[in-house]
XYZ file of C-alpha atoms in Angstrom:
577
model
C -25.973 5.111 24.592
C -24.632 6.623 28.017
C -21.311 6.658 26.702
C -18.512 8.643 29.136
C -14.764 9.597 28.442
C -12.769 10.757 31.633
C -9.408 11.510 30.705
C -6.153 14.375 30.508
C -3.631 14.878 27.928
C -0.661 17.354 26.157
C -4.107 20.058 26.230
C -5.606 19.735 29.941
C -2.114 18.982 31.371
C 1.437 20.241 31.630
C 4.117 17.281 30.503
C 4.833 16.470 34.344
C 1.637 15.964 35.479
C 1.454 13.578 31.894
C 4.845 11.880 32.343
C 3.732 10.762 36.284
C 0.045 9.595 35.635
C 1.593 7.848 32.377
C -0.466 4.060 32.797
C 1.939 0.547 31.837
C 0.675 -2.006 30.390
C 0.208 -4.379 33.773
C -1.374 -0.880 35.021
C -4.162 -0.710 32.290
C -4.709 -4.412 33.046
C -5.577 -3.560 36.428
C -7.899 -0.311 35.900
C -10.013 -2.175 33.028
C -11.009 -5.085 35.490
C -11.299 -2.500 38.408
C -13.972 0.093 36.040
C -15.937 -2.972 34.905
C -16.133 -4.627 38.228
C -17.645 -0.331 40.003
C -20.929 -0.068 39.400
C -21.834 2.316 36.835
C -20.053 0.861 34.338
C -20.576 -2.160 31.892
C -17.671 -1.841 29.374
C -14.530 -0.178 29.055
C -11.355 0.360 27.708
C -8.211 3.340 28.297
C -7.097 4.457 25.329
C -3.224 5.528 26.820
C -0.073 7.463 24.080
C 2.780 9.265 25.756
C 0.335 12.195 25.361
C -3.081 11.415 27.075
C -4.847 9.232 28.957
C -8.153 8.111 28.627
C -10.599 6.384 29.968
C -13.826 5.245 28.131
C -17.047 3.302 29.871
C -21.037 2.558 29.271
C -22.186 3.902 32.735
C -25.500 3.479 33.858
C -25.100 7.714 35.884
C -23.272 10.222 34.812
C -22.649 11.494 37.742
C -21.588 8.559 39.760
C -20.144 7.329 36.790
C -18.099 10.838 36.399
C -16.579 10.548 40.026
C -15.247 6.556 39.503
C -13.912 6.982 36.796
C -11.754 10.302 37.821
C -11.337 8.146 41.136
C -9.332 4.425 38.978
C -7.930 7.092 37.690
C -6.073 9.029 40.027
C -5.531 5.187 41.977
C -4.055 3.301 38.766
C -1.497 6.390 37.659
C 0.129 7.266 40.969
C -0.998 10.805 41.124
C -3.575 11.805 44.108
C -7.200 12.509 43.221
C -7.075 16.552 44.732
C -4.072 17.371 41.973
C -5.222 15.581 38.726
C -8.335 16.354 39.323
C -7.765 20.003 37.280
C -6.185 17.698 34.730
C -9.245 16.513 34.196
C -12.074 16.773 30.907
C -14.675 15.199 31.065
C -17.410 14.321 27.755
C -20.476 12.758 27.344
C -22.721 11.000 25.301
C -22.126 12.559 21.374
C -19.227 14.946 22.247
C -17.761 11.597 23.691
C -18.185 10.010 20.198
C -17.073 13.628 18.828
C -13.821 13.600 20.692
C -13.158 10.475 19.775
C -13.793 10.642 16.245
C -11.471 14.321 16.150
C -8.847 12.214 17.802
C -8.516 9.047 15.698
C -8.326 12.404 12.743
C -5.492 13.639 14.112
C -7.367 16.574 15.495
C -6.555 16.576 18.898
C -2.697 15.220 18.615
C 0.588 17.605 18.995
C 0.852 16.784 15.817
C -1.864 17.915 13.802
C -2.887 15.161 11.002
C -0.189 12.638 12.516
C -1.651 8.648 11.545
C -0.187 6.938 14.445
C -3.088 7.512 16.452
C -5.401 4.972 14.264
C -2.276 1.595 15.806
C -3.377 3.358 18.947
C -6.979 3.155 19.080
C -7.183 -0.178 17.895
C -4.149 -1.894 20.793
C -7.079 0.452 23.113
C -9.691 -2.502 20.477
C -8.138 -4.881 21.448
C -7.194 -4.817 24.933
C -10.635 -4.017 25.965
C -11.891 -7.503 23.124
C -8.824 -9.023 25.128
C -10.231 -8.568 28.017
C -13.665 -8.941 27.511
C -14.284 -5.405 28.747
C -15.954 -4.013 25.273
C -18.854 -4.767 25.268
C -21.351 -3.679 22.075
C -20.579 0.078 22.171
C -17.563 0.507 22.772
C -16.748 -2.530 19.530
C -19.423 -0.216 17.112
C -17.739 3.368 18.879
C -13.269 2.558 18.516
C -14.194 0.183 15.102
C -16.205 2.982 13.667
C -13.568 6.253 15.009
C -10.364 3.653 13.347
C -13.177 4.547 10.059
C -13.544 7.668 9.981
C -9.503 8.594 10.900
C -8.936 6.218 7.815
C -11.363 8.667 5.674
C -10.368 11.553 6.009
C -6.362 11.149 5.342
C -7.207 9.636 1.900
C -10.533 12.500 1.422
C -8.620 14.761 2.390
C -4.875 16.269 3.051
C -4.641 16.273 6.504
C -1.222 14.589 5.699
C -0.613 18.055 4.720
C -0.694 19.144 7.610
C 0.871 17.055 10.546
C 3.574 13.874 10.229
C 4.598 11.165 12.850
C 6.005 12.454 15.608
C 8.834 10.906 14.753
C 9.871 12.760 11.509
C 8.693 16.445 13.675
C 11.226 15.742 17.126
C 13.557 15.140 13.859
C 12.810 17.991 12.207
C 13.165 20.105 15.773
C 16.720 18.221 16.092
C 17.520 19.205 13.216
C 17.122 22.884 13.446
C 16.158 24.589 10.869
C 18.043 22.329 8.000
C 16.374 20.371 5.694
C 15.955 16.978 8.093
C 16.997 14.158 4.648
C 20.845 16.581 4.559
C 20.749 16.218 8.448
C 20.258 12.814 8.984
C 23.075 11.711 6.161
C 25.955 9.713 6.825
C 25.431 10.165 10.079
C 24.948 6.870 12.931
C 22.019 6.662 14.414
C 20.764 4.598 17.257
C 17.440 3.892 18.395
C 16.865 2.425 21.483
C 13.604 0.207 21.839
C 12.002 -2.470 18.983
C 8.200 -0.922 20.016
C 5.221 0.753 17.733
C 7.169 3.910 18.046
C 11.319 3.154 17.989
C 10.483 0.883 15.080
C 8.773 3.885 13.166
C 11.788 5.938 14.189
C 14.108 3.385 13.640
C 12.116 3.482 9.954
C 11.640 7.240 9.698
C 15.615 7.224 10.290
C 16.641 4.269 7.489
C 14.510 6.334 5.290
C 16.239 9.624 6.177
C 19.480 8.178 4.972
C 21.074 7.128 7.679
C 24.965 4.765 7.666
C 24.695 3.409 9.999
C 21.811 1.899 12.335
C 22.622 0.081 15.807
C 19.369 -0.872 17.726
C 18.803 -1.673 20.885
C 16.204 -3.316 23.454
C 15.554 -5.320 26.336
C 14.221 -8.341 23.831
C 17.348 -8.589 22.134
C 15.540 -11.326 19.364
C 13.228 -8.118 18.337
C 16.154 -5.663 17.769
C 17.634 -8.511 15.811
C 14.384 -8.114 14.201
C 13.794 -5.480 13.053
C 17.211 -4.507 12.410
C 17.305 -7.706 9.032
C 14.159 -5.274 7.301
C 16.116 -2.525 7.443
C 19.314 -3.784 7.020
C 20.565 -3.077 3.144
C 23.781 -4.110 2.181
C 26.053 -1.719 0.327
C 23.268 1.527 1.406
C 22.693 0.818 5.168
C 24.252 -0.940 8.080
C 21.064 -1.803 10.335
C 22.497 -4.582 13.497
C 21.599 -5.039 16.840
C 22.833 -5.129 20.207
C 21.542 -5.531 24.013
C 20.443 -2.579 26.121
C 24.557 -3.973 28.132
C 25.938 -1.990 25.271
C 24.270 1.216 24.948
C 27.212 2.878 26.302
C 30.090 1.735 24.105
C 27.111 2.755 21.525
C 26.159 5.695 22.819
C 30.288 6.890 22.566
C 30.191 6.295 18.484
C 26.191 7.392 17.397
C 25.478 10.921 16.347
C 21.085 11.191 17.254
C 20.089 8.768 19.503
C 15.909 8.416 19.518
C 14.345 6.331 22.771
C 11.200 5.326 23.224
C 10.738 2.257 26.381
C 8.243 1.509 28.381
C 10.642 1.509 31.098
C 9.453 3.611 34.661
C 12.802 5.210 35.494
C 15.792 6.745 33.209
C 17.991 5.085 30.502
C 19.756 8.096 29.324
C 21.179 9.665 32.618
C 22.778 13.443 32.862
C 26.208 10.256 33.435
C 25.803 8.374 30.995
C 25.446 10.612 28.478
C 28.067 12.278 29.992
C 30.664 9.330 29.541
C 29.799 8.848 25.998
C 30.835 12.387 24.933
C 34.295 12.179 25.837
C 34.748 8.908 24.486
C 32.567 10.011 21.496
C 34.058 9.698 17.753
C 33.213 11.884 14.951
C 32.901 9.025 11.890
C 35.038 10.386 8.602
C 36.705 12.436 11.553
C 40.590 12.434 10.961
C 42.306 12.755 14.508
C 42.863 16.171 16.277
C 45.719 17.496 15.030
C 48.478 19.734 17.036
C 47.855 22.893 16.323
C 50.509 24.111 18.283
C 53.080 26.509 15.201
C 55.696 24.542 14.489
C 59.154 24.952 16.390
C 61.497 27.152 14.780
C 59.043 29.585 12.945
C 57.962 33.072 13.519
C 54.627 32.420 15.102
C 56.436 30.100 17.265
C 58.870 32.401 17.743
C 56.811 35.521 18.950
C 54.910 33.477 21.094
C 57.599 32.509 22.583
C 58.112 36.606 23.345
C 55.014 36.531 24.359
C 55.123 34.197 26.857
C 58.604 35.561 28.102
C 57.139 39.199 28.290
C 53.946 37.809 31.039
C 51.362 37.710 28.429
C 50.799 34.298 27.604
C 50.548 31.275 29.921
C 52.235 28.268 28.204
C 54.981 28.682 25.683
C 53.890 26.070 21.866
C 57.739 25.450 21.524
C 61.388 25.394 23.591
C 63.277 27.881 24.895
C 65.154 27.696 21.775
C 62.882 29.875 20.069
C 63.319 33.136 21.720
C 66.492 32.935 19.677
C 66.828 35.333 16.993
C 64.550 37.490 18.601
C 65.092 41.340 19.326
C 66.276 41.400 23.315
C 67.379 38.246 24.217
C 70.060 37.063 25.200
C 70.888 34.440 21.832
C 73.448 31.924 23.916
C 69.939 32.140 26.257
C 72.768 32.052 29.472
C 71.447 32.748 32.733
C 72.197 36.169 31.637
C 69.052 35.693 29.941
C 65.619 36.990 31.281
C 63.834 34.346 33.111
C 60.770 33.443 30.301
C 57.703 34.536 32.182
C 59.037 36.286 34.605
C 60.836 40.029 32.942
C 62.974 41.747 35.655
C 62.114 45.220 36.578
C 63.747 47.301 33.624
C 62.202 44.857 30.873
C 59.628 47.209 28.331
C 55.847 47.130 29.032
C 54.084 45.079 26.200
C 53.458 47.824 23.646
C 56.948 48.730 23.438
C 57.261 44.213 22.614
C 55.469 44.547 20.496
C 56.933 47.371 18.473
C 60.014 46.238 19.956
C 60.230 42.597 18.655
C 58.300 44.292 14.920
C 61.016 46.178 14.743
C 63.676 43.822 15.427
C 61.605 41.471 12.942
C 62.702 43.519 10.369
C 66.115 44.319 11.480
C 66.952 40.443 11.424
C 66.430 40.116 8.209
C 69.233 40.313 5.806
C 70.302 42.401 2.975
C 67.736 43.817 1.404
C 64.516 41.596 2.756
C 62.924 44.690 4.754
C 59.609 45.804 3.303
C 59.850 43.574 0.732
C 56.491 41.291 -0.320
C 58.154 38.274 1.061
C 60.935 38.679 2.471
C 64.095 36.555 1.182
C 64.601 34.037 4.472
C 60.750 33.795 5.747
C 59.499 31.520 2.612
C 59.787 28.365 4.395
C 58.968 29.727 7.647
C 55.893 30.986 6.469
C 54.695 28.212 4.462
C 55.242 26.226 7.240
C 52.743 28.737 9.356
C 50.441 28.304 6.119
C 50.500 24.811 6.475
C 49.629 24.587 10.294
C 46.992 26.988 9.746
C 45.667 24.877 6.074
C 45.487 21.742 8.637
C 43.696 23.851 11.044
C 40.824 24.723 8.851
C 40.855 21.338 7.504
C 40.067 19.379 11.124
C 37.565 21.993 11.867
C 35.940 21.686 7.986
C 35.779 17.831 8.436
C 34.009 18.416 12.555
C 31.580 20.932 10.875
C 30.652 18.662 8.166
C 30.521 15.849 10.130
C 27.271 17.742 13.609
C 25.096 20.655 12.620
C 25.830 23.967 14.558
C 23.335 24.964 16.888
C 23.429 27.882 19.417
C 26.940 28.910 20.418
C 28.464 25.544 19.456
C 28.530 21.955 17.458
C 26.042 19.572 18.573
C 28.245 16.743 18.474
C 24.964 14.422 19.700
C 21.589 14.966 19.266
C 19.055 13.729 21.377
C 15.190 12.788 20.748
C 12.815 10.957 23.592
C 9.589 9.794 22.570
C 9.243 7.717 26.030
C 6.127 8.971 28.797
C 7.382 8.939 31.069
C 10.300 10.147 29.559
C 14.533 7.523 28.870
C 16.812 10.052 29.247
C 17.028 13.148 31.955
C 16.441 16.500 31.447
C 20.037 17.179 32.887
C 21.467 16.606 29.122
C 20.438 19.530 27.485
C 23.178 21.756 29.759
C 26.022 19.693 28.904
C 27.789 21.660 25.791
C 27.643 19.879 22.787
C 24.438 17.474 23.320
C 21.008 18.496 22.579
C 17.614 17.460 23.669
C 14.152 16.669 22.353
C 11.960 15.857 24.118
C 8.003 15.654 24.683
C 7.938 19.083 26.150
C 9.816 20.496 24.563
C 7.456 19.082 21.102
C 4.668 19.947 22.611
C 5.818 23.554 22.563
C 7.290 23.373 19.290
C 3.465 22.283 17.867
C 1.792 25.219 19.649
C 3.076 27.127 17.042
C 2.552 24.614 14.402
C 0.223 26.493 11.151
C -3.017 24.709 10.691
C -3.466 22.770 6.790
C -6.720 25.087 5.338
C -8.100 20.718 5.365
C -8.406 20.932 8.562
C -12.167 22.239 8.260
C -12.965 19.551 5.422
C -11.731 17.107 8.187
C -14.432 18.779 11.642
C -16.907 19.043 8.930
C -16.514 14.734 7.939
C -16.393 14.271 12.348
C -19.183 16.268 12.718
C -21.449 13.920 9.860
C -19.720 10.956 11.123
C -20.920 11.655 14.395
C -24.635 12.502 14.085
C -24.592 9.310 11.538
C -23.787 6.849 14.524
C -25.630 8.969 17.317
C -28.258 8.215 14.737
C -26.947 4.380 13.962
C -27.138 3.781 18.326
C -29.756 5.444 18.882
C -31.456 3.296 16.376
C -29.724 0.278 17.688
C -31.083 0.817 21.123
C -35.240 0.526 19.800
C -33.821 -2.852 18.190
C -34.691 -4.995 20.538
C -38.068 -3.502 21.941
C -39.001 -3.747 17.743
C -38.230 -7.671 17.476
C -39.705 -8.667 20.518
C -42.702 -6.505 19.459
C -42.824 -8.404 16.650
C -42.123 -11.979 18.816
C -45.672 -11.251 20.587
C -47.458 -11.011 17.073
C -45.777 -13.698 16.226
C -46.764 -15.933 18.874
C -50.708 -14.444 19.552
C -50.616 -15.343 15.145
C -48.964 -19.022 16.332
C -52.030 -19.118 19.319
C -54.990 -18.335 17.168
C -54.376 -20.922 14.577
C -53.922 -23.266 17.214
C -57.667 -22.273 17.865
C -58.565 -21.929 14.406
C -57.652 -25.642 14.160
C -58.824 -27.204 16.669
C -62.263 -25.384 15.629
C -62.063 -25.904 12.269
C -60.850 -30.047 11.904
C -61.790 -30.375 8.200
C -58.854 -28.325 6.750
C -56.416 -29.835 5.218
C -53.035 -28.629 4.753
C -53.150 -25.969 1.432
C -56.055 -24.554 3.511
C -54.218 -23.800 6.684
C -51.546 -22.500 5.078
C -53.050 -20.279 3.211
C -54.968 -18.925 5.975
C -52.003 -18.784 8.208
C -50.109 -16.666 5.822
C -52.890 -14.502 5.239
C -53.300 -13.051 8.767
C -49.327 -13.027 8.912
C -49.793 -10.257 6.652
C -52.113 -8.808 8.283
C -49.930 -8.673 11.464
C -46.590 -7.402 9.408
C -48.522 -4.123 7.613
C -50.091 -3.129 10.432
C -46.474 -3.230 12.371
C -44.456 -1.880 9.398
C -45.278 1.531 9.146
C -45.359 1.835 13.204
C -42.036 0.277 13.590
C -40.416 1.421 10.401
C -41.215 5.258 11.573
C -39.935 4.035 15.539
C -36.684 2.925 13.910
C -36.768 6.938 12.150
C -37.873 9.113 15.090
C -35.538 6.294 17.820
C -32.728 8.684 15.002
C -33.598 11.983 16.521
C -31.896 13.414 19.325
C -34.072 12.198 22.515
C -35.583 9.076 20.435
C -34.904 6.789 22.956
C -38.543 7.681 24.642
C -40.570 5.936 21.748
C -38.483 2.599 23.291
C -40.254 3.018 26.294
C -43.684 4.242 25.072
C -43.992 1.205 22.913
C -43.000 -1.216 24.886
C -45.607 0.233 27.557
C -48.475 0.746 24.548
C -47.965 -3.444 23.954
C -46.772 -4.008 27.066
C -43.519 -5.739 25.722
C -42.245 -7.981 28.422
C -38.211 -6.263 29.824
C -36.581 -9.839 29.623
C -38.035 -10.127 26.655
C -36.578 -7.351 25.211
C -33.195 -7.932 27.508
C -33.034 -11.184 25.906
C -33.142 -9.803 22.254
C -30.075 -7.367 23.955
C -27.917 -9.712 25.317
C -28.448 -12.216 21.865
C -27.074 -8.895 20.066
C -24.641 -8.337 22.410
C -22.294 -11.723 21.429
C -23.366 -12.410 17.983
C -21.893 -8.256 18.099
C -18.348 -9.682 20.176
C -18.031 -13.186 18.110
C -18.525 -10.423 14.594
C -15.828 -8.513 16.199
C -13.139 -10.381 17.479
C -10.082 -10.660 15.500
C -11.068 -7.490 13.503
C -9.088 -5.310 14.719
């Protein structure tokens, strides 16, 4: 086994580099084809997710393999080799196996313990099988990685250490609030209908959103997803085309995007336009928060406007009537509103005069009373005005989540690589954006579960077992070739015996043949069993070379056995992904 992996991930490279190096589907196919065409590699596949790009290959030479795979990654990612090299990591043989098994268990994920990576490993193997770039080693390795990942999730509590990237992202949007309560009764928009977007839609439906809209370039796929999630009376799920995204964004409280687009799906301008049309579900139209005309508040505000202390009047000029120092007739002799004459009192004097004048203008003994007669109607109007304003604010606050200095009118989760949503939208008031970069920062502070150590132990045991099995499998063709040679020797000697002893009947001939075969088998049994055991140990590959040399085995015979095993493994592994 000469397994080599060259790659980069969120642990080795910043998100800006990962975003530029991301590989679309057609680039992955071309990468694998070019890898097999390169001299050092005999089989390969690529594992590409939103936060990692790794090229796995069986190579003949380590240094040549590293150089070739690094060059190919740079060539197909579009990031220059000199720029990409500082972020690349390399694992070889058992270390490469350990790395993939750790990845499969979620130990190397942005969110430790997440299970989505198993589906992505499965897709990587399927791609290699479809393109016939995955041979026996890649097939065995990725099949075993899937088994190890499933074992880790079933035998430990690693699931408690983390969750899916979708759930983690929604928790960041909730900003500390319980995510189920935060999502309840919201209108959600999911852009894309791939595996990650489908998971996002499913998660939002489970969390209790009131309405779910799925937008996708292929409307049929979005319709299938919406039909599966829709529950009459509980969840209204529907599908729309990508052209309807702007209109749906204006109605949404939360939007999740994960497409394979190479450019932005939501620009800052598109989000800003949606905000201008944004309607909070269930909220009544904006209330007129001006004081009713003729009320005490309106009259005091008019007086302040006359003195130049406010910019505009909430009511008409009639609101000044009845206030002290104001010409009730409002005729030409009255001071111009907002432009007091030079002899007008200052702001402090005006406030004092207003207070005194208001009290002096009360009829009879009403001055100083707890509820002055003559103000009942005005105060009632003022109380209604304040109450209406409070109710409007409460309705709005119930429909959105407060964050930072103001309410969040639109929560955006970008799980795509490269990004779907313009990073500049975080500057828009009322918008909260969570993307891969912010998730990476948040996950760095996430606590590690106690079960992680148990998973690491499982990985170590499985790596040792896989290495031993591969080394034993490596010597199997030599052992088969040795036994084939022994069988040919027995057959030749029996032919010579029959030529010398022509009087042997069938029973005697069969008995002699069986006896000779038993002798040969007994002589070969202990050495072949022992050599398989020794081959499973580190450095055990040398025993195969020793057997070939000692028994002068034909290299072509050994190679033919290896090819036959490889073809059998290829046929057996098809359809098992």
